[in-house]
Short mmCIF file of C-alpha atoms in Angstrom, two decimals:
data_model
loop_
_atom_site.label_atom_id
_atom_site.label_comp_id
_atom_site.label_asym_id
_atom_site.label_seq_id
_atom_site.Cartn_x
_atom_site.Cartn_y
_atom_site.Cartn_z
CA MET G 16 18.53 -29.40 -9.88
CA GLN G 17 16.93 -29.02 -6.49
CA ILE G 18 18.33 -25.50 -6.11
CA ALA G 19 16.84 -24.39 -9.42
CA GLY G 20 13.42 -25.71 -8.41
CA PHE G 21 13.69 -23.96 -5.06
CA THR G 22 14.61 -20.65 -6.72
CA VAL G 23 11.70 -20.86 -9.12
CA GLY G 24 9.36 -21.65 -6.23
CA VAL G 25 10.58 -18.67 -4.21
CA LEU G 26 10.26 -16.32 -7.19
CA ALA G 27 6.77 -17.57 -7.91
CA ALA G 28 5.76 -17.09 -4.28
CA GLY G 29 7.07 -13.52 -4.37
CA ALA G 30 4.96 -12.77 -7.41
CA VAL G 31 1.85 -13.94 -5.56
CA PHE G 32 2.43 -11.38 -2.79
CA ALA G 33 3.01 -8.43 -5.13
CA GLN G 34 -0.09 -6.30 -5.46
CA SER G 35 -1.34 -5.20 -8.82
CA GLY G 36 -1.77 -1.51 -9.48
CA ALA G 37 -5.55 -1.97 -9.46
CA ASP G 38 -5.31 -3.53 -5.99
CA VAL G 39 -3.11 -0.69 -4.72
CA VAL G 40 -5.53 1.91 -6.13
CA LYS G 41 -8.34 0.31 -4.14
CA ALA G 42 -6.28 -0.17 -0.97
CA LYS G 43 -4.95 3.41 -0.93
CA GLY G 44 -8.38 4.99 -1.45
CA CYS G 45 -7.63 6.45 -4.89
CA MET G 46 -11.14 5.57 -6.02
CA ASN G 47 -12.52 8.14 -3.56
CA CYS G 48 -11.31 10.93 -5.87
CA HIS G 49 -10.75 9.17 -9.21
CA ALA G 50 -12.73 6.85 -11.49
CA VAL G 51 -11.54 4.91 -14.51
CA ASP G 52 -13.69 6.65 -17.13
CA THR G 53 -15.11 9.79 -15.53
CA LYS G 54 -13.81 12.83 -13.69
CA LYS G 55 -14.61 12.97 -9.99
CA MET G 56 -12.67 15.28 -7.67
CA GLY G 57 -9.57 14.29 -9.63
CA PRO G 58 -9.13 13.36 -13.28
CA SER G 59 -10.19 9.98 -14.60
CA PHE G 60 -7.51 7.33 -14.73
CA LYS G 61 -7.90 7.25 -18.52
CA ASP G 62 -7.17 11.00 -18.70
CA ALA G 63 -4.15 10.44 -16.46
CA ALA G 64 -3.05 7.59 -18.75
CA ALA G 65 -2.98 9.99 -21.70
CA LYS G 66 -0.73 12.38 -19.75
CA LEU G 67 1.55 9.58 -18.52
CA LYS G 68 1.87 7.77 -21.86
CA GLY G 69 5.49 6.98 -22.67
CA LYS G 70 6.80 8.24 -19.31
CA SER G 71 9.40 6.27 -17.36
CA ASP G 72 8.66 4.78 -13.94
CA ALA G 73 10.60 7.62 -12.30
CA GLU G 74 8.64 10.26 -14.22
CA VAL G 75 5.33 8.61 -13.32
CA VAL G 76 6.22 8.36 -9.63
CA ALA G 77 7.30 12.02 -9.64
CA ALA G 78 4.06 13.08 -11.36
CA LEU G 79 1.91 11.18 -8.89
CA LYS G 80 3.81 12.64 -5.93
CA ALA G 81 3.59 16.17 -7.37
CA ALA G 82 -0.21 16.30 -7.31
CA LYS G 83 -1.00 18.34 -4.18
CA PRO G 84 -3.82 16.15 -2.81
CA HIS G 85 -1.56 13.10 -3.03
CA ALA G 86 0.77 14.43 -0.33
CA SER G 87 -1.55 13.02 2.35
CA VAL G 88 -1.57 9.52 0.83
CA LYS G 89 0.95 7.14 2.30
CA ALA G 90 2.20 5.10 -0.65
CA SER G 91 5.66 3.73 -1.30
CA ASP G 92 7.50 4.30 -4.56
CA ASP G 93 6.82 0.63 -5.39
CA ASP G 94 3.09 1.24 -4.84
CA LEU G 95 3.25 4.32 -7.06
CA LYS G 96 5.11 2.38 -9.76
CA ALA G 97 2.41 -0.32 -9.68
CA ILE G 98 -0.32 2.33 -9.86
CA GLY G 99 1.49 4.06 -12.73
CA LYS G 100 1.85 0.87 -14.74
CA TRP G 101 -1.83 0.10 -14.21
CA ILE G 102 -2.87 3.62 -15.25
CA GLN G 103 -0.63 3.48 -18.34
CA SER G 104 -2.26 0.17 -19.32
CA LEU G 105 -5.73 1.75 -19.58
#
């Protein structure tokens, strides 16, 4: 019983440290070029959501990496997955 409690505690602690897609968007500076509802230098996140609807994590990560301005952004695949899930939720 103690092991099960320990495992649940460790898993819960890991979830606390995971950043949400919205947090990653802010931390990586995405809001400098994108807004949720309106076009800035890049498309709005809602427009991106329409293009990414129904795409797999791998397809979303590939699409985000393929955008030329994104090449200068240092984001891991896990960060891009989180961003993609957040965008798709809009």
